Structures are given as C-alpha cells and as structure tokens.
Coordinates of C-alpha atoms in Angstrom, one line a residue:
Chain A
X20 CA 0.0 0.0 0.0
X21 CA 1.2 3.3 -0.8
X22 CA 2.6 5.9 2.2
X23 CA -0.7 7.7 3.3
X24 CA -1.3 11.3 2.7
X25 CA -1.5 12.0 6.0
X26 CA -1.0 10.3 9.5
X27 CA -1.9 11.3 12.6
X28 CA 0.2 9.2 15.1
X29 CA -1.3 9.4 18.8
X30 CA -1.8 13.2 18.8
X31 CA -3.0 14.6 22.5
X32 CA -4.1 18.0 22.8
X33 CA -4.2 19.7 26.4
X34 CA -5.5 23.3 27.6
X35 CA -2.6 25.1 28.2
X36 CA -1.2 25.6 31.8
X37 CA -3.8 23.3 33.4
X38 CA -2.0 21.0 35.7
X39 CA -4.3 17.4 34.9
X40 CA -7.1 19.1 32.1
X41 CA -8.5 16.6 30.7
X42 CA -6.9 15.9 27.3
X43 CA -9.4 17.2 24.8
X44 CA -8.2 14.5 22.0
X45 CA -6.8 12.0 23.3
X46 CA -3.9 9.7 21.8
X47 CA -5.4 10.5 18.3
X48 CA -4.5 8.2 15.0
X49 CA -5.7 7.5 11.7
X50 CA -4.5 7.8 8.1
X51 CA -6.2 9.8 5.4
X52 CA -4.6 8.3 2.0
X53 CA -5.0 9.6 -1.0
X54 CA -7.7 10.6 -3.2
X55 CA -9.9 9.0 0.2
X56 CA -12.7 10.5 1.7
X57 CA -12.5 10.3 5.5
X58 CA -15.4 11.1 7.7
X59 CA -14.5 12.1 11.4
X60 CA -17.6 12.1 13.3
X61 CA -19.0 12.5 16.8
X62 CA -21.1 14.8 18.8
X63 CA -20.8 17.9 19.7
X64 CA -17.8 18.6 21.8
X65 CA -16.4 15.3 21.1
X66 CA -12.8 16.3 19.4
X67 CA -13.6 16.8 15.7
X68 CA -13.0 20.5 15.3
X69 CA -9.9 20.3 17.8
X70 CA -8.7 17.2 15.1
X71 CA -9.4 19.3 12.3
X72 CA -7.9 22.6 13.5
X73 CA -4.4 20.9 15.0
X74 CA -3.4 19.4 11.3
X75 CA -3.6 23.1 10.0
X76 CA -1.7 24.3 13.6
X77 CA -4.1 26.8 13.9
X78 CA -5.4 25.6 17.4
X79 CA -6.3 28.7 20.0
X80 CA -3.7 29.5 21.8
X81 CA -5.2 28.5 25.2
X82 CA -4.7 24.8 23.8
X83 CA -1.2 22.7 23.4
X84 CA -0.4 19.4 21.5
X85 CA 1.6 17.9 24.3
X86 CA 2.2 14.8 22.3
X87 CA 2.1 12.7 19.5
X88 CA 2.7 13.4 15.1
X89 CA 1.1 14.4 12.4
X90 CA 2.8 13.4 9.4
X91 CA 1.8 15.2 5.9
X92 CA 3.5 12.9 3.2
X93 CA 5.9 12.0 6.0
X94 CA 7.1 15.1 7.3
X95 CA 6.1 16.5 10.8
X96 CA 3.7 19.6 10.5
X97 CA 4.7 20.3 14.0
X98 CA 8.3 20.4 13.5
X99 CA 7.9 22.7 10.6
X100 CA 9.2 26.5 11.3
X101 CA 6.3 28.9 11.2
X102 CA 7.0 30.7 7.2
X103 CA 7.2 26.7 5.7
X104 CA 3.8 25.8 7.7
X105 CA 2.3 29.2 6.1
X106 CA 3.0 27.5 2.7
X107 CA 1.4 24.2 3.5
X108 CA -1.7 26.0 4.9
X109 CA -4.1 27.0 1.7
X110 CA -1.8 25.3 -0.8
X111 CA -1.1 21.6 0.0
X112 CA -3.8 21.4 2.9
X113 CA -7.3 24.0 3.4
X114 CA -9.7 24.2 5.1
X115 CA -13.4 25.3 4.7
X116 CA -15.7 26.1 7.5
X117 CA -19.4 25.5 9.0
X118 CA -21.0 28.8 8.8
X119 CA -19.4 30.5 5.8
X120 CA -20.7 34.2 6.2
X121 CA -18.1 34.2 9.6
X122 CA -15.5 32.4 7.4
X123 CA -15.4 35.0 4.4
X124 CA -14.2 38.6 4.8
X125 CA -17.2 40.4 4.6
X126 CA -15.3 43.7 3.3
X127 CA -14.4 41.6 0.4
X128 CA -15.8 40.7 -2.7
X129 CA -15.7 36.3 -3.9
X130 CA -13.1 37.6 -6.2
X131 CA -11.0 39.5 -4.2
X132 CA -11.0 37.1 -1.4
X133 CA -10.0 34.3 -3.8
X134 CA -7.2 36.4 -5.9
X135 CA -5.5 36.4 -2.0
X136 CA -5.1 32.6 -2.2
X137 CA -3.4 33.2 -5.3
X138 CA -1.3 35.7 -4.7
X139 CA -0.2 34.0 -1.4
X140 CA 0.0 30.7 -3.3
X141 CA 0.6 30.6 -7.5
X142 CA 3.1 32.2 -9.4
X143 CA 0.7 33.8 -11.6
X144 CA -0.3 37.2 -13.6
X145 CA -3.0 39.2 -12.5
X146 CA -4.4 38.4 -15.4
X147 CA -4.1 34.7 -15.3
X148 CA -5.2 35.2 -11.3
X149 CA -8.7 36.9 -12.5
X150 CA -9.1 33.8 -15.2
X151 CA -8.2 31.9 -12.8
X152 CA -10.8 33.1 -10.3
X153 CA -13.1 32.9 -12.6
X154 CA -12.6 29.2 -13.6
X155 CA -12.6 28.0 -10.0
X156 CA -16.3 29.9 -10.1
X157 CA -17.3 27.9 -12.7
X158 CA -15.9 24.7 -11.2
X159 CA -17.6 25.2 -8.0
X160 CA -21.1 25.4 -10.0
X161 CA -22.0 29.3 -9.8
X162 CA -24.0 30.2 -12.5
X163 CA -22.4 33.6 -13.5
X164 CA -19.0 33.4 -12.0
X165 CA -18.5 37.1 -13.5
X166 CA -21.6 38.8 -11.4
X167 CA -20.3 36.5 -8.1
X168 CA -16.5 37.4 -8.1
X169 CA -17.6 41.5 -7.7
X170 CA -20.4 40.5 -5.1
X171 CA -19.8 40.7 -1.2
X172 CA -20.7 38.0 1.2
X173 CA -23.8 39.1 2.0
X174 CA -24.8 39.2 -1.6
X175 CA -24.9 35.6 -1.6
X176 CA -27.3 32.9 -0.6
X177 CA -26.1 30.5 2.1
X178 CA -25.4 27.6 -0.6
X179 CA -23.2 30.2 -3.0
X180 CA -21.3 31.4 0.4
X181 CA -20.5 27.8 0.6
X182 CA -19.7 27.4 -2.9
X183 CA -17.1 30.4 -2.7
X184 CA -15.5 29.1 0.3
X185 CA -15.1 26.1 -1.6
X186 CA -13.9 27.8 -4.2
X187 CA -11.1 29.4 -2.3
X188 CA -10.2 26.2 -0.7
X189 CA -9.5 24.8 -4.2
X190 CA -7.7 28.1 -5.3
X191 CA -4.2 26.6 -5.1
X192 CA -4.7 23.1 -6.4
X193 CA -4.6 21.7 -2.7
X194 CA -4.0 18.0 -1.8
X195 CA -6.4 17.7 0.9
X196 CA -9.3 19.7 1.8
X197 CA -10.7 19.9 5.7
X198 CA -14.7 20.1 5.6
X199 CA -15.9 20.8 9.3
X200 CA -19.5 20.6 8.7
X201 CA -19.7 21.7 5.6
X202 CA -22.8 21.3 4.9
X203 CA -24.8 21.3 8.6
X204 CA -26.0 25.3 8.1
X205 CA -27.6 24.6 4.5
X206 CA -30.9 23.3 3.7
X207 CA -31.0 19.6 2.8
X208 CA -31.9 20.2 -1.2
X209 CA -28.2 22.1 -1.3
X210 CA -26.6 19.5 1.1
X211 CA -26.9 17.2 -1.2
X212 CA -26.2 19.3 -4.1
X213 CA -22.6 20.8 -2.0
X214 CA -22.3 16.1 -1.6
X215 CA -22.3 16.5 -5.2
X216 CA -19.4 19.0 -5.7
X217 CA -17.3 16.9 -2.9
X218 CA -17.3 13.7 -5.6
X219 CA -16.8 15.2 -8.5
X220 CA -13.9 17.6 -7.0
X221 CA -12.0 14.3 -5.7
X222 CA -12.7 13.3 -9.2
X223 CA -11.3 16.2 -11.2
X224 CA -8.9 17.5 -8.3
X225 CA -7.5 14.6 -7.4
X226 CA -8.6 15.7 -4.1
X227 CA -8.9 14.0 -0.3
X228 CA -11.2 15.0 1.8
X229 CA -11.0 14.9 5.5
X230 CA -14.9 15.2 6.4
X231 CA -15.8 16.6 10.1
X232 CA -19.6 16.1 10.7
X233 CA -22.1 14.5 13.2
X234 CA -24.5 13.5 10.1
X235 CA -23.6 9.6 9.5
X236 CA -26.3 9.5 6.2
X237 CA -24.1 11.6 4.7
X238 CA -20.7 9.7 5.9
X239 CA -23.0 6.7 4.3
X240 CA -23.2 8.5 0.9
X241 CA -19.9 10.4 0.8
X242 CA -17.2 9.0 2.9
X243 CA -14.9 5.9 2.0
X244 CA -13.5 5.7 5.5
X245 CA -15.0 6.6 8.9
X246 CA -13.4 7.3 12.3
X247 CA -15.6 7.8 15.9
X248 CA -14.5 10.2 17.9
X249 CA -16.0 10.3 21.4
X250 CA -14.9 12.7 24.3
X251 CA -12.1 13.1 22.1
X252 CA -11.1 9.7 21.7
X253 CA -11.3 7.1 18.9
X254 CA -13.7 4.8 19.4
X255 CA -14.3 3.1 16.4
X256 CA -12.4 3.6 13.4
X257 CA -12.8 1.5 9.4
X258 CA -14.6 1.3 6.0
X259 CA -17.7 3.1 6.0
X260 CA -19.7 0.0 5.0
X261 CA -18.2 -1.8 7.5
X262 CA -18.6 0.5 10.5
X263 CA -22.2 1.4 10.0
X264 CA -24.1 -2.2 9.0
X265 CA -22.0 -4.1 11.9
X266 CA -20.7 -1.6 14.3
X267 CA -19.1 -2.5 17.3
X268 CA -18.9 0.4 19.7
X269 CA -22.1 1.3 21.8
X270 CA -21.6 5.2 21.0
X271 CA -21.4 4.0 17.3
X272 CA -24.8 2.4 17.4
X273 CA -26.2 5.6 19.5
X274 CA -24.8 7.6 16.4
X275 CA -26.2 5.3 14.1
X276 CA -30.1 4.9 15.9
X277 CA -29.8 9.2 15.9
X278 CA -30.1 9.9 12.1
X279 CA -33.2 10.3 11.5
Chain B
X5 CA -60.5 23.0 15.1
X6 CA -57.2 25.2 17.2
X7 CA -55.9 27.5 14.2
X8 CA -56.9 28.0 10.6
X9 CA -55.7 30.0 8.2
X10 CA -58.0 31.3 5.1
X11 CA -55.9 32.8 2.4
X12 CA -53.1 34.4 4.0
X13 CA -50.9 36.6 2.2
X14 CA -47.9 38.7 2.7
X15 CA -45.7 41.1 0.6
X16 CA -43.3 42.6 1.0
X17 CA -42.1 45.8 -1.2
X18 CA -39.1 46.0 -2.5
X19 CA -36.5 49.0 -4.2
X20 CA -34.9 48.3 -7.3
X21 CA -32.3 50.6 -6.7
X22 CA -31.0 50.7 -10.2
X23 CA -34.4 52.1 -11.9
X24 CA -36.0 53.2 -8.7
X25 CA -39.0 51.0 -9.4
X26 CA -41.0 49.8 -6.9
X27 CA -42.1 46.6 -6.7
X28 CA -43.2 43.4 -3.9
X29 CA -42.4 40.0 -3.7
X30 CA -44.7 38.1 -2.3
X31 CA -43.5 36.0 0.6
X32 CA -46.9 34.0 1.3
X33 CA -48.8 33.3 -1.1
X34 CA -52.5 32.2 -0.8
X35 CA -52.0 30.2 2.2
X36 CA -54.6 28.0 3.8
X37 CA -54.4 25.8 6.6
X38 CA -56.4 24.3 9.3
X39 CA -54.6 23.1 12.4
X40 CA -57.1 20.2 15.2
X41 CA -55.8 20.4 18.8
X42 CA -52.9 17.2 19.3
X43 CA -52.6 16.8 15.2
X44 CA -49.1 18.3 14.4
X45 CA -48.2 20.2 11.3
X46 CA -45.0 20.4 9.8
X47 CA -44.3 23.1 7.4
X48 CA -41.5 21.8 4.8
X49 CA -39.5 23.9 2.6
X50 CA -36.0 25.5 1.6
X51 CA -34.9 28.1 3.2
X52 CA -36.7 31.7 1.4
X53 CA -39.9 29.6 1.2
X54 CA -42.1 31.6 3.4
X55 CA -42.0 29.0 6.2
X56 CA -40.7 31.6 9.0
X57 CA -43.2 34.7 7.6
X58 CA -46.1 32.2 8.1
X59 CA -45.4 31.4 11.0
X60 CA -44.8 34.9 12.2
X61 CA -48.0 36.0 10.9
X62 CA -49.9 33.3 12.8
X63 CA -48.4 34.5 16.1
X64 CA -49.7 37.9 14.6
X65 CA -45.8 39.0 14.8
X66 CA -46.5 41.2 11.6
X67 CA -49.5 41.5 9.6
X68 CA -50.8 39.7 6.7
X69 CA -51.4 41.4 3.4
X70 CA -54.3 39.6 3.3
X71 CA -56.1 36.3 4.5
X72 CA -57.5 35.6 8.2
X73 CA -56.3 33.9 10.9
X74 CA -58.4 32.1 13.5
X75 CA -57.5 30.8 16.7
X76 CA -60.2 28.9 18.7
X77 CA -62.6 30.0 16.7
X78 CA -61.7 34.1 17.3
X79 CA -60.6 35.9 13.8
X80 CA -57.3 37.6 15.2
X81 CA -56.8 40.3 12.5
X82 CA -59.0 42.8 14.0
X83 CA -57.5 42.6 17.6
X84 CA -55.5 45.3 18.7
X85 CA -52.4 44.5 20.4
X86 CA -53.7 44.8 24.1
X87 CA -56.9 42.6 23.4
X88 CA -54.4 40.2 21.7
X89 CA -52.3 39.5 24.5
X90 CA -55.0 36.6 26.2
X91 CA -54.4 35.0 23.2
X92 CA -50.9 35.2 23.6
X93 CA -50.2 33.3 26.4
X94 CA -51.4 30.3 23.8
X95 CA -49.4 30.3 21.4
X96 CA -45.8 30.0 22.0
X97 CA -42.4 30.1 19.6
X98 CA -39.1 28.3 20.1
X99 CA -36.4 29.3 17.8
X100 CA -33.9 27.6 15.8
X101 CA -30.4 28.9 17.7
X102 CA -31.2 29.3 21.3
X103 CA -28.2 31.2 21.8
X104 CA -29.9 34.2 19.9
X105 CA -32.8 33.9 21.5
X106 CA -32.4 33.6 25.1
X107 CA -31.5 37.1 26.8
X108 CA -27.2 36.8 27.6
X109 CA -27.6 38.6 30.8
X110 CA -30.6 36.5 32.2
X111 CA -29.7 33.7 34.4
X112 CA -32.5 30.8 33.4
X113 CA -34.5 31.4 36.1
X114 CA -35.4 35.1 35.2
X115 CA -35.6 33.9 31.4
X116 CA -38.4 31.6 32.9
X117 CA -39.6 33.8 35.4
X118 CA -40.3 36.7 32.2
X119 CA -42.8 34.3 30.7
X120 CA -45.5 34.6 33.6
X121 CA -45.5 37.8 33.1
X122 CA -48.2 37.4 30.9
X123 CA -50.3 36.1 33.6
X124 CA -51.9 39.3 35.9
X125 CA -52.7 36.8 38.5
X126 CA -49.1 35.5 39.0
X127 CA -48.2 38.7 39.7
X128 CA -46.3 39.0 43.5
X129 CA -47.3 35.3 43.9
X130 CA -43.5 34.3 44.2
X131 CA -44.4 30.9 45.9
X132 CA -46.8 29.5 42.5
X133 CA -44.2 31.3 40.6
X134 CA -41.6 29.1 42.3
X135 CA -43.1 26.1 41.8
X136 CA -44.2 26.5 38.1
X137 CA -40.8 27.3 37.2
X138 CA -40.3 23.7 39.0
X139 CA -42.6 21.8 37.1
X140 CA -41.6 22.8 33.8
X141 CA -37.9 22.4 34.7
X142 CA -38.4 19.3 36.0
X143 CA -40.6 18.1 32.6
X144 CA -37.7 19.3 30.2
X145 CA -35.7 17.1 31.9
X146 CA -33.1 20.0 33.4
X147 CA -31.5 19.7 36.7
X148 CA -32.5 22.6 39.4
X149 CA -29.2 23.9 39.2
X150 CA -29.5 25.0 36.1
X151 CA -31.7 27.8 37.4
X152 CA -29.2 30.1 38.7
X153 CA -27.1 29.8 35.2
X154 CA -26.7 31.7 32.5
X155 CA -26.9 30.7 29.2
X156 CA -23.6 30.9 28.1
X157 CA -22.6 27.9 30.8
X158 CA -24.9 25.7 29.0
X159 CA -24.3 23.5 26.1
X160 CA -26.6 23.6 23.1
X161 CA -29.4 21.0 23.5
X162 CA -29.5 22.8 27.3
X163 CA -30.1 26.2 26.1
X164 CA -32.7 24.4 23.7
X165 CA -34.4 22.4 26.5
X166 CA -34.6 26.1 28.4
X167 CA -36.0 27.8 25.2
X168 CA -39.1 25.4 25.3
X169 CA -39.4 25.5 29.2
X170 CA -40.0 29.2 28.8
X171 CA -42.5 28.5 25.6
X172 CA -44.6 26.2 28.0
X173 CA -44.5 28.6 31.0
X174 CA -47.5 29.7 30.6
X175 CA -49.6 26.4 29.6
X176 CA -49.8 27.3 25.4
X177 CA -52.4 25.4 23.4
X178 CA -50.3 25.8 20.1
X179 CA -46.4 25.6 20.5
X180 CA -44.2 26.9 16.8
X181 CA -40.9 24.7 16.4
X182 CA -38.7 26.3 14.1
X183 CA -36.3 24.7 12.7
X184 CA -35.8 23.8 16.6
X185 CA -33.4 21.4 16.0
X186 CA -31.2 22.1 12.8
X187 CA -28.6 23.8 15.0
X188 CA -27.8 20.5 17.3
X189 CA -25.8 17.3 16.5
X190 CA -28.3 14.1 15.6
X191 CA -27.8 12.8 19.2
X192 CA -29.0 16.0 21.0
X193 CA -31.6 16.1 18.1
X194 CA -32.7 12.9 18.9
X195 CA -33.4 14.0 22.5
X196 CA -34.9 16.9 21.8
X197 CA -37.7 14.9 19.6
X198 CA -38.1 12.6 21.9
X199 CA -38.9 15.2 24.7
X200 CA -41.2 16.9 22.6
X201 CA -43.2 13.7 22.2
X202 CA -43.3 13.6 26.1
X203 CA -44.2 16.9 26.9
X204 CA -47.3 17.0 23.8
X205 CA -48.7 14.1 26.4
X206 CA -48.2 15.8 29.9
X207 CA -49.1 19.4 28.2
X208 CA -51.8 18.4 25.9
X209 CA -49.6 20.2 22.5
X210 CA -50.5 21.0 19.7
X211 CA -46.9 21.4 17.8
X212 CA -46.3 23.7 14.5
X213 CA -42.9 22.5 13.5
X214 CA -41.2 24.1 10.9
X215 CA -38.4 22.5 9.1
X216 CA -36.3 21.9 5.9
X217 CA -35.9 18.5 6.5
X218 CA -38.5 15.9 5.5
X219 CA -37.0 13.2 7.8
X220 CA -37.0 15.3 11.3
X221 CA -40.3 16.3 10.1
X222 CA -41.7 12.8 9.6
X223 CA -40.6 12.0 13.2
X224 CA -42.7 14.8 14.8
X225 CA -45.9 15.2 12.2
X226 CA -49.6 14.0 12.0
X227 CA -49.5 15.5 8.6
X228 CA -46.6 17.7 6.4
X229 CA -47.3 20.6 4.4
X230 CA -44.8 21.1 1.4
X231 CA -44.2 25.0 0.8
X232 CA -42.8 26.2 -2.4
X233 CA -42.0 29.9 -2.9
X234 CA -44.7 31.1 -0.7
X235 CA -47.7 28.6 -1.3
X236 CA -48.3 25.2 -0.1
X237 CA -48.3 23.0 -2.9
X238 CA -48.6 19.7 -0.8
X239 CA -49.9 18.6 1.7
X240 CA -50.7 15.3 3.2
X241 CA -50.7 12.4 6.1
X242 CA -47.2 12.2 7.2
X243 CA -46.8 8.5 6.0
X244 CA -49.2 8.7 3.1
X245 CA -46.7 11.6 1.7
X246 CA -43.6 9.2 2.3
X247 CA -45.4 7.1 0.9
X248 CA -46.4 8.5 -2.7
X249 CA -45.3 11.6 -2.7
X250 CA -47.1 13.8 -6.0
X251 CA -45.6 17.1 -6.8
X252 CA -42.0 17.0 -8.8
X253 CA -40.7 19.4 -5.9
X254 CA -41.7 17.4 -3.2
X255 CA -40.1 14.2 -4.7
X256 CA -36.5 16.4 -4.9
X257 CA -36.7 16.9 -1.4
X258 CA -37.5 13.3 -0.2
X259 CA -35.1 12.7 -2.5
X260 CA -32.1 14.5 -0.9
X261 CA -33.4 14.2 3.0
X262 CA -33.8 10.6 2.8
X263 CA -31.4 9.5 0.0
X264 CA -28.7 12.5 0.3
X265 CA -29.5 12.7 -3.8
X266 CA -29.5 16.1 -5.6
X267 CA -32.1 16.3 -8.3
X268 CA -31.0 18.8 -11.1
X269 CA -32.4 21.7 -9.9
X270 CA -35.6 22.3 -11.9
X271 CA -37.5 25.4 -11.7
X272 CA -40.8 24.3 -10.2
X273 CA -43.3 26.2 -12.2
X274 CA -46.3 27.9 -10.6
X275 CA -49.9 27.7 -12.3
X276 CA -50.4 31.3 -11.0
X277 CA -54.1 30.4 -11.4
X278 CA -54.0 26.8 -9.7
X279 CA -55.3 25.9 -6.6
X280 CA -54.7 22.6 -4.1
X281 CA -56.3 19.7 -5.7
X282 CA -57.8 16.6 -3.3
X283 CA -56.7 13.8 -4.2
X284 CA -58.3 11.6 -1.8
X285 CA -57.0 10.3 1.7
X286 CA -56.3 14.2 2.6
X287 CA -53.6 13.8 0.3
X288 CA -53.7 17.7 -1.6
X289 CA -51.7 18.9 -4.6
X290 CA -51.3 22.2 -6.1
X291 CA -52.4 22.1 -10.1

C-alpha cells in the first residue's frame, strides 16, 4: 500500500497551563490516504474541530499538543518552522468552515477574497489570477461566476457562500481539503447538491477529503473511511460499510439509531 | 379545530435601486391551513420559502397582506395588540439557535420567570411562581441547578431544553418549532424529539414544526405541508406523503433528506391560477 497522505500518530491535545485538564483529543490516530474521503464524526464537543484545527496548527492558543505526530506525506507539521507551515496552509492542505458568512471577509468581494489565495500561493499574472478566479467559479457550480466574483458576502445565498468558500479552498490546487461541517448550516436540497461538488472535486482535483460532521447519512453516501470520535477519543475507526451495518462500539450504534 | 388559516398573504415591497422602481415579492402566497388540537403540522421547505413569515404571521408578529387567521374559533386580524395579549399566552415560539434567542444577561430562572408575566394573576405570587418554574424544569428534563445559570454555561441542546421550558410557562395550546433542531448534532436532536413527544402528552400540545428537512419532520408530524416559494403545494398524512409523494418538488426533497441525492435543480413552475387539488385520503396537490 502506498505511504498515506496524512497520518496522525497518537496526537493529544491539552488546555494550556492546566495542571491534569483533561486531554481534549486524546492519543489521536488514523491515516487519510490519497484521493480517500475520510469522515470524522461524533457529537458535539467530542474532538472533531480540535482534530481538524491541529493538522492546519491553527489551534487557539489556550490549547497545546503535548504529544504525538502528524505526518503530511511523511514530514512532521509540528516540527515545521512557522513561514514553511504558512506555505502548506491553503496550498497543499485548506480548510473550509461551517458557517461561511463568519468564514469569508465580509469587506471583500468572492473575487478579491480568492485572488489572495493566489497571490499568497501561484506564481501567476494578475491576469491569469482573475481567469483563474473565474474558472474556479465555474468549477464550483456558480451560475455567473463574473456577477459572483464582484459580489460581497452578503450578496450571496447561504449555498453560494458555501460554494465560494469552496472555491477558495481549491484556489491553489490543494492535496487535501478539511470540511468541518460543511454542509450542517444549509438546507437539505443544497446539502446534497454541496455532496455532489465533494465527488466530482475528488474526481477532477485529485482531491482528499477529510470530512468533520455528526451527520452519518451523509458519511454513508460520501465517505470511503470513517473514524468515531467520542470525548475526544477514537472509538471506532474502518470502512464506511463496514462501520455502520455491523458496528461494534455502543456510541457508534447511538450515532447510528440518531439519524433520523 | 385550534388554528386555521384562510388565504393568508404577505408582501413585502421592495426597491430596485438601479431604476428606482417599486415593486413586492410576495413572501406567502395564498395560504390555507387548518390546524385540530394534538394533530401536528409540519411546514417543509428551503430556506426563502415563506415558512418563517407564516409562522410569524400566525403569532400575529407582523401582519398579513391579506387572509385571516383564526384561533379557537376568534378571527385575530381585527384585535389590537392589548386585546391580543389573552391569546398570547397560547401560542408560543421556540427558535432555531437558542443562543440568539435567550437574553445573555438573564440567568434561566429570570428567562423563565419573564414568561408569567403574561399572567396578571401570578403577579407578587413568588411561591406559584416558584413552583411553576419547578414543574416545567423538571418536565424538560433539566437539573435545578441550572436555574441560577446563565446561558452561556450551558451547552446547546441545554439552552434548547430552556427555550421550550419558557415557551410552556404559561400552559400554550399551540407551540411553533422552528427549525428547533437544525442547530444541534443528531444525538442531542434525537433527545430533543423525543422530549417533545413527552411533553405533547403531559401538556396536551399541539406542535407547528417548521423544518427543511423531511426526515426530522416525519418524526414529529400528524401531517406535512410542502411550501414552495410562498404557497403550499402539498400537503398530506405524514406517511401517506412518504409514501407517494405527488408534486415533482416534493419528490427532490425526499429525495435528498432521505437518499442524500441532488435532483437537477428544476424550476418548479407555478400555475399562477391553480389551486390545491384533493386527491383523496387528505392527500392535496397544487395544479
């Protein structure tokens, strides 16, 4: 089998300063392996975000890794200096958030706030960069990509917020894409339709996806690989297929008996 | 019958600023809907539907265009807002984040406490006051500590259980979910239905629930009523409409509750001079 993408090897994040906090991940490991999409699910509270947000480093302050690795095609994100993690952050690995009207720049328009990425990120042109901008519009499924890139946020309806955050995240040609609930703020006609995008991006991108969400229908129709996270610890980790028709753990089964 | 609506309408005007025209949109459109004590509606739709308006209009919130509402039996349009507020007491509205909607610098005992205000005879009667506050903690299933709290110190599905304590404060006949639960992970969501099935038998509910999602719907609903840019263009017996489900837009959204499958978005058109259709077994469609 090929190295994986990304391995997270018994990662433990603390609140700083706290003589015995309770960890709030806990000896954390899985693999995310390429062109995979892997579902991390669990309550609220349970770890998933804290997962999601210590692969990019971008945990608050207030909270440590006091152990453990997280290897990114075999080299250690957390023994990276800060300028080589910037370059990793939004060009191999990004991230795209729950509610996307606090994720964007509201001062912004789509087009400005995705001409950043690329500036940060591609040796390009300004005029390749609006093109560009453009063509990652049209990739994302907005209907007039030229109206959307001079709009603000608050222009948009929440599925086309969500289709321009995607549409950043993609900017820079990215290896693996973190989705923390990508989906849980939108209505369930665009869920499905923002599903959609996820398989044919893996399929055009060459794209992973590492999924964050408490919704197992849509592990069962999007995900290749599922890991359980409760109180920040793994609980039960597999094949989709596997996990949900036989699984093991009592929380799994909760999960499982929740969807409605 | 508790509530009915007879052609309910609401626009809205709007600015075009680039011509300065005026014109509305209509938000409801043509709405009717008749509600029998302990037989709970849900109203399904996307989000810009008109869900939210209707249901603000029914609580009399803002005023219909056009249309009446009755409530028990009472036409509420002409009331003014004083000889409204008896009828307020019985109909009661839990929102969908309960962190907007619960007052920051109340600890949950005042937030509860607030609600008998409506209730002139409660007035100075600290004891009853006490013990009400009591009863309806204890039903949501909420520990007494959480009383002195305030609602940051509480997690989600608490703050949610708190927001429906203070809708059943004062005994409501009709109780307005919406989107109640679309903030809260499926286990807390799980609970949250679950109590609401508990509480229609101990408070003798009648529950308007308002969601986008078919399948949270289903779990909650006597019958559903499919909305579509401001008129109903469904509506049905919850299982009949699982079941055999009529209108094209209707089937999209079974389709991607239950089955997580977009449909190529299709405009639905609008017979501007159709009307809802029986089609036997209270099964309606708009043709």
């Amino acid at each position: 089998m090929s190295e994986p993408l990304l391995s997270l090897r018994d990662v433990t994040a603390e609140v700083d300063g706290v003589n015995e906090s309770p960890s709030l991940i806990h000896r954390v490991s899985f693999d995310v392996t390429a062109l995979k999409i892997v579902a991390l699910v669990g309550g609220s509270g349970s770890g998933k975000t804290t997962t999601g947000l210590s692969i990019l480093r971008l945990l608050p302050v207030a909270l440590r890794i006091t152990s453990g690795k997280i290897l990114f095609h075999g080299e250690d994100l957390f023994a990276l200096p800060g300028h080589r993690m910037r370059q990793i952050r939004g060009k191999d690995i990004s991230m795209i958030f729950q509610e996307p009207l606090n994720a964007l720049n509201p001062l912004l328009t789509i087009g400005q706030q995705i001409n950043e990425v690329l500036i940060c990120h591609m040796p390009l042109t300004a005029k390749q960069r609006r093109e560009r901008v453009l063509e990652l519009l049209n990739i994302v499924g907005m209907a007039e990509p030229q109206r959307v890139a001079q709009n603000y946020p608050h222009q948009l309806s929440g599925g086309m917020r969500q289709r321009a955050m995607i549409a950043q995240a993609i900017a820079a040609n990215p290896q693996l894409m973190i989705a923390d609930e990508p989906t849980s703020s939108l209505d369930v006609t665009l869920q499905a339709k923002i599903m959609d995008l996820f398989r044919e991006l893996r399929r055009s991108l060459n794209l992973s996806i590492l999924l964050i969400t408490h919704d197992l229908g849509m592990v069962r129709h999007l995900a290749d690989e599922v890991v359980v996270l409760q109180a920040g610890k793994i609980v039960e980790q597999g094949p989709v297929a596997r996990v949900l028709e036989s699984p093991r753990h009592q929380y799994t089964q909760q999960l499982i008996s929740s969807v409605f | 019958m508790l509530l009915e609506l007879k052609n309910v309408t609401k626009d809205y005007p709007i600015k075009k600023f680039i011509f300065g025209q005026k014109g509305r949109v209509r938000a409801v459109d043509n709405v009717s809907l008749t509600l029998s004590s302990g037989e709970n509606l849900s109203l399904v739709g996307e989000s810009g539907c008109g869900k939210t308006t209707l249901a603000r209009i029914i609580l009399k919130l803002i005023p219909p265009t056009s249309g009446t509402i009755c409530f028990g039996g009472r036409d509420l349009n002409p009331l003014s807002a004083r000889q409204m507020n008896p009828f307020r007491r019985h109909m009661q509205m839990v929102f969908q984040d309960p962190y907007d909607s619960l007052d920051p610098r109340y600890t949950i005992r005042r937030t509860l406490k607030e609600a008998l205000h409506l209730d002139q005879t409660l007035v100075k009667q600290t004891k009853a006051q006490e013990e009400r506050i009591q009863h309806v903690l204890r039903s949501v299933k909420l520990p007494e500590m959480m009383l002195s709290r305030y609602p940051h110190e509480l997690s989600g599905g608490e703050r949610q259980r708190v927001a429906i304590a203070r809708a059943l404060m004062m005994n409501p006949k009709l109780v307005i979910l919406d989107e109640a639960v679309s903030s809260l992970d499926v286990l807390i969501q799980r609970q949250i239905i679950d109590l609401l099935g508990d509480l229609q038998k101990t408070f003798h509910l009648t529950y308007l629930f308002i969601s986008h999602n078919l399948k949270i719907a289903r779990a909650v609903s006597h019958q559903i009523a499919v909305m579509y840019q401001g008129k109903i263009i469904e509506i049905a017996p919850t299982e009949e409409l699982f079941r055999n489900p009529l209108h094209p837009y209707t089937q999209e959204l079974l389709a991607a509750a239950v089955d997580y499958q977009a449909v190529e978005s299709k405009q639905h058109p609008i017979n501007p001079t159709g009307q809802l259709v029986d089609k036997g077994q209270g099964h309606l469609i708009f043709m």
